[in-house]
């Protein structure tokens, strides 16, 4: 049995795809539909000039 949580689900899925002889069951917890779904969009860092936030 292989368990993957969040982005670890991608690794667990890859193992199941590439080595099905090693995986008897696959459990995915809070795993997105693809790695692109797990990566946050680029955001500007909140440096000293942007602190404290005005909103």
CSV table of C-alpha atoms in Angstrom, one decimal:
chain,number,residue,atom,x,y,z
A,1,UNK,CA,0.0,0.0,0.0
A,2,UNK,CA,1.2,3.5,-0.9
A,3,UNK,CA,-0.2,6.7,0.7
A,4,UNK,CA,0.4,10.2,-0.7
A,5,UNK,CA,-0.7,13.4,0.9
A,6,UNK,CA,-0.9,16.7,-1.1
A,7,UNK,CA,1.9,16.9,-3.6
A,8,UNK,CA,3.1,13.5,-2.2
A,9,UNK,CA,0.2,12.1,-4.1
A,10,UNK,CA,2.0,12.8,-7.4
A,11,UNK,CA,4.9,10.7,-6.2
A,12,UNK,CA,2.7,7.9,-5.0
A,13,UNK,CA,0.8,7.9,-8.3
A,14,UNK,CA,4.0,7.8,-10.3
A,15,UNK,CA,5.2,4.8,-8.3
A,16,UNK,CA,1.9,3.0,-9.0
A,17,UNK,CA,2.2,3.8,-12.7
A,18,UNK,CA,5.9,2.8,-13.1
A,19,UNK,CA,6.1,-0.1,-10.6
A,20,UNK,CA,2.6,-1.6,-10.3
A,21,UNK,CA,4.3,-4.8,-9.0
A,22,UNK,CA,5.1,-2.9,-5.8
A,23,UNK,CA,1.7,-1.2,-5.2
A,24,UNK,CA,-1.2,-3.3,-4.0
A,25,UNK,CA,-3.3,-0.2,-3.0
A,26,UNK,CA,-3.1,3.5,-3.5
A,27,UNK,CA,-4.5,6.1,-1.1
A,28,UNK,CA,-4.5,9.8,-2.1
A,29,UNK,CA,-5.3,12.4,0.5
A,30,UNK,CA,-5.9,16.1,-0.5
A,31,UNK,CA,-4.1,15.5,-3.8
A,32,UNK,CA,-4.8,17.8,-6.7
A,33,UNK,CA,-5.6,16.7,-10.2
A,34,UNK,CA,-2.1,17.6,-11.4
A,35,UNK,CA,1.2,19.2,-10.2
A,36,UNK,CA,0.1,22.5,-11.8
A,37,UNK,CA,-2.8,22.6,-9.4
A,38,UNK,CA,-0.5,22.4,-6.4
A,39,UNK,CA,1.8,25.3,-7.3
A,40,UNK,CA,0.7,28.7,-6.1
A,41,UNK,CA,0.9,31.6,-8.6
A,42,UNK,CA,3.8,33.9,-8.3
A,43,UNK,CA,3.2,36.7,-5.9
A,44,UNK,CA,5.4,39.6,-4.9
A,45,UNK,CA,7.1,39.3,-1.5
A,46,UNK,CA,5.8,41.6,1.2
A,47,UNK,CA,9.0,43.6,1.9
A,48,UNK,CA,9.4,46.5,4.3
A,49,UNK,CA,7.9,49.0,1.8
A,50,UNK,CA,4.7,46.9,1.7
A,51,UNK,CA,4.3,46.5,5.5
A,52,UNK,CA,1.9,46.9,7.2
A,53,UNK,CA,-0.6,46.0,4.5
A,54,UNK,CA,-3.0,48.8,3.6
A,55,UNK,CA,-6.0,46.5,3.0
